[in-house]
mmCIF file of C-alpha atoms in Angstrom:
data_model
loop_
_atom_site.group_PDB
_atom_site.id
_atom_site.type_symbol
_atom_site.label_atom_id
_atom_site.label_comp_id
_atom_site.label_asym_id
_atom_site.label_seq_id
_atom_site.Cartn_x
_atom_site.Cartn_y
_atom_site.Cartn_z
ATOM 1 C CA MET A 5 -126.390 85.188 -45.983
ATOM 2 C CA ASN A 6 -123.975 82.563 -43.449
ATOM 3 C CA ILE A 7 -124.679 83.857 -39.401
ATOM 4 C CA PRO A 8 -122.355 81.862 -37.432
ATOM 5 C CA THR A 9 -124.258 79.977 -34.209
ATOM 6 C CA ASP A 10 -121.045 79.330 -33.137
ATOM 7 C CA THR A 11 -120.844 82.356 -30.395
ATOM 8 C CA THR A 12 -118.077 81.287 -28.991
ATOM 9 C CA ARG A 13 -115.202 81.568 -31.707
ATOM 10 C CA THR A 14 -116.338 84.575 -32.311
ATOM 11 C CA ASN A 15 -115.372 85.504 -28.327
ATOM 12 C CA GLU A 16 -112.018 84.293 -28.701
ATOM 13 C CA ARG A 17 -110.845 86.125 -31.719
ATOM 14 C CA LEU A 18 -111.701 89.143 -29.921
ATOM 15 C CA THR A 19 -110.381 88.276 -26.763
ATOM 16 C CA THR A 20 -107.760 87.279 -28.020
ATOM 17 C CA SER A 21 -107.129 90.794 -30.256
ATOM 18 C CA VAL A 22 -107.762 92.691 -26.590
ATOM 19 C CA GLN A 23 -104.932 90.555 -25.237
ATOM 20 C CA GLN A 24 -102.187 91.215 -27.717
ATOM 21 C CA GLU A 25 -103.146 95.063 -28.698
ATOM 22 C CA HIS A 26 -102.595 95.656 -24.576
ATOM 23 C CA HIS A 27 -99.499 93.653 -24.788
ATOM 24 C CA THR A 28 -98.106 95.483 -27.748
ATOM 25 C CA ASN A 29 -99.145 99.031 -26.278
ATOM 26 C CA ARG A 30 -96.799 97.535 -22.202
ATOM 27 C CA ASN A 31 -94.055 96.925 -24.710
ATOM 28 C CA SER A 32 -94.301 99.889 -26.947
ATOM 29 C CA PHE A 33 -93.790 101.313 -24.128
ATOM 30 C CA GLN A 34 -90.505 99.307 -22.158
ATOM 31 C CA GLU A 35 -89.158 99.358 -25.822
ATOM 32 C CA ASN A 36 -89.151 102.988 -26.060
ATOM 33 C CA PRO A 37 -84.972 104.621 -26.436
ATOM 34 C CA LEU A 38 -85.714 106.874 -23.473
ATOM 35 C CA PHE A 39 -87.239 104.860 -21.528
ATOM 36 C CA LYS A 40 -85.237 102.630 -21.978
ATOM 37 C CA MET A 41 -82.141 105.045 -20.845
ATOM 38 C CA ILE A 42 -83.733 107.001 -17.837
ATOM 39 C CA LEU A 43 -83.704 102.663 -16.525
ATOM 40 C CA THR A 44 -80.838 102.345 -17.175
ATOM 41 C CA ILE A 45 -79.694 105.190 -15.239
ATOM 42 C CA VAL A 46 -81.693 105.504 -12.065
ATOM 43 C CA TRP A 47 -80.587 101.612 -11.611
ATOM 44 C CA ALA A 48 -77.358 102.647 -12.030
ATOM 45 C CA VAL A 49 -77.687 105.368 -9.571
ATOM 46 C CA CYS A 50 -78.607 102.771 -7.252
ATOM 47 C CA HIS A 51 -76.577 100.877 -7.387
ATOM 48 C CA PHE A 52 -73.065 102.920 -7.550
ATOM 49 C CA ALA A 53 -75.184 104.656 -3.789
ATOM 50 C CA PHE A 54 -74.886 101.035 -2.612
ATOM 51 C CA PHE A 55 -71.930 99.616 -3.343
ATOM 52 C CA PHE A 56 -70.505 103.418 -1.919
ATOM 53 C CA ILE A 57 -71.984 102.278 1.327
ATOM 54 C CA GLN A 58 -70.783 98.789 1.596
ATOM 55 C CA GLN A 59 -67.793 100.349 0.825
ATOM 56 C CA VAL A 60 -67.560 102.200 3.490
ATOM 57 C CA ALA A 61 -68.906 100.450 5.909
ATOM 58 C CA GLU A 62 -66.751 97.489 5.390
ATOM 59 C CA ILE A 63 -63.956 99.563 5.517
ATOM 60 C CA PHE A 64 -65.559 101.350 9.885
ATOM 61 C CA ALA A 65 -67.401 98.125 10.794
ATOM 62 C CA PRO A 66 -63.870 95.424 11.537
ATOM 63 C CA LEU A 67 -63.033 99.383 13.626
ATOM 64 C CA LEU A 68 -65.940 100.031 15.218
ATOM 65 C CA LEU A 69 -65.083 96.132 16.519
ATOM 66 C CA ILE A 70 -62.005 96.787 17.203
ATOM 67 C CA ILE A 71 -61.895 99.351 19.538
ATOM 68 C CA GLY A 72 -65.102 98.271 21.504
ATOM 69 C CA ILE A 73 -63.561 95.005 22.693
ATOM 70 C CA ILE A 74 -60.101 96.779 23.159
ATOM 71 C CA TRP A 75 -61.840 99.590 25.232
ATOM 72 C CA LYS A 76 -64.198 96.487 26.927
ATOM 73 C CA ILE A 77 -61.652 93.927 27.918
ATOM 74 C CA LEU A 78 -58.095 96.921 28.785
ATOM 75 C CA PRO A 79 -60.377 98.130 32.649
ATOM 76 C CA SER A 80 -60.292 95.220 33.227
ATOM 77 C CA LEU A 81 -56.773 94.092 32.344
ATOM 78 C CA ALA A 82 -55.653 97.207 33.984
ATOM 79 C CA HIS A 83 -57.494 95.862 37.521
ATOM 80 C CA SER A 84 -55.633 91.949 37.162
ATOM 81 C CA ALA A 85 -51.916 94.188 36.857
ATOM 82 C CA VAL A 86 -52.846 95.778 39.945
ATOM 83 C CA GLY A 87 -53.768 93.291 41.652
ATOM 84 C CA MET A 88 -50.019 91.781 39.840
ATOM 85 C CA VAL A 89 -48.667 94.971 41.602
ATOM 86 C CA ASP A 90 -49.887 94.085 45.087
ATOM 87 C CA ALA A 91 -47.396 92.716 46.602
ATOM 88 C CA SER A 92 -44.952 94.817 45.154
ATOM 89 C CA ASP A 93 -44.398 98.683 46.146
ATOM 90 C CA PRO A 94 -47.294 100.951 47.697
ATOM 91 C CA GLN A 95 -45.805 103.484 45.068
ATOM 92 C CA ILE A 96 -45.707 101.355 41.711
ATOM 93 C CA ARG A 97 -49.921 100.010 43.397
ATOM 94 C CA ASP A 98 -50.830 103.892 43.429
ATOM 95 C CA MET A 99 -49.267 104.313 40.149
ATOM 96 C CA VAL A 100 -51.013 102.140 38.252
ATOM 97 C CA GLY A 101 -54.478 101.545 40.298
ATOM 98 C CA ARG A 102 -54.232 105.467 39.683
ATOM 99 C CA GLY A 103 -53.865 104.891 35.382
ATOM 100 C CA THR A 104 -56.388 102.037 35.629
ATOM 101 C CA ASP A 105 -58.551 105.049 36.739
ATOM 102 C CA LEU A 106 -57.940 107.434 33.922
ATOM 103 C CA ILE A 107 -59.526 105.151 31.740
ATOM 104 C CA PRO A 108 -63.218 105.786 31.198
ATOM 105 C CA THR A 109 -66.483 104.630 30.164
ATOM 106 C CA SER A 110 -67.993 105.970 28.473
ATOM 107 C CA LEU A 111 -67.060 109.867 26.486
ATOM 108 C CA THR A 112 -69.142 112.525 24.766
ATOM 109 C CA VAL A 113 -68.742 113.940 21.896
ATOM 110 C CA ALA A 114 -70.949 116.696 19.503
ATOM 111 C CA GLY A 115 -73.899 115.029 22.594
ATOM 112 C CA HIS A 116 -73.925 111.778 21.771
ATOM 113 C CA THR A 117 -72.489 109.256 24.130
ATOM 114 C CA ILE A 118 -69.561 106.464 23.274
ATOM 115 C CA SER A 119 -69.155 103.547 25.083
ATOM 116 C CA ALA A 120 -67.424 100.062 24.575
ATOM 117 C CA SER A 121 -70.966 98.102 24.278
ATOM 118 C CA SER A 122 -72.174 100.827 21.799
ATOM 119 C CA LEU A 123 -68.951 100.769 19.095
ATOM 120 C CA ILE A 124 -69.675 97.060 19.227
ATOM 121 C CA PHE A 125 -73.078 97.536 18.663
ATOM 122 C CA ASP A 126 -72.167 99.682 15.820
ATOM 123 C CA GLY A 127 -70.060 97.872 14.796
ATOM 124 C CA LEU A 128 -72.188 94.851 14.607
ATOM 125 C CA LEU A 129 -75.095 96.993 13.102
ATOM 126 C CA LEU A 130 -72.487 97.880 9.996
ATOM 127 C CA ILE A 131 -71.560 94.298 9.494
ATOM 128 C CA ALA A 132 -75.530 93.643 9.186
ATOM 129 C CA LEU A 133 -75.857 96.848 6.422
ATOM 130 C CA THR A 134 -72.758 95.142 4.726
ATOM 131 C CA ALA A 135 -74.637 91.975 3.400
ATOM 132 C CA LEU A 136 -78.530 94.836 2.324
ATOM 133 C CA CYS A 137 -75.675 96.548 0.164
ATOM 134 C CA ALA A 138 -73.908 93.147 -1.171
ATOM 135 C CA THR A 139 -77.074 91.740 -1.572
ATOM 136 C CA ILE A 140 -79.359 94.741 -3.265
ATOM 137 C CA THR A 141 -76.212 95.240 -5.118
ATOM 138 C CA ALA A 142 -76.405 91.631 -6.865
ATOM 139 C CA PHE A 143 -80.316 92.440 -7.233
ATOM 140 C CA LEU A 144 -78.745 95.204 -9.162
ATOM 141 C CA GLY A 145 -75.751 94.370 -10.793
ATOM 142 C CA ARG A 146 -78.098 91.522 -12.593
ATOM 143 C CA ARG A 147 -81.240 94.223 -13.116
ATOM 144 C CA LEU A 148 -78.485 96.714 -15.299
#
């Protein structure tokens, strides 16, 4: 009877077969068509959601920025117009002065205070959200 004295080869064969069996079990789960279909549906829904958020943010970001910048600049333009009118008729100066007082510094809508600075900040946040969603969408696009 031949008894092998070198146990390293036997141990190598045993560990190799255990690794192959473990690898085969993991691959068989990932090869399951139901698993692939569910994974594809999850990735597709995530891809849709991030792309939708990106599109909405791309629409509203420039809008909020432009409205905020115009609102921020408008009072200073109106005050400079009052300064130009000072040399003219006093009645016109009073009318222009009252017109500049009509420009609000903030609005309260449904309990939320909106100002020019907050619109600019929200526009910048939407730009950052757009960049984040574009990155995630590109990543998910590679996965699909």
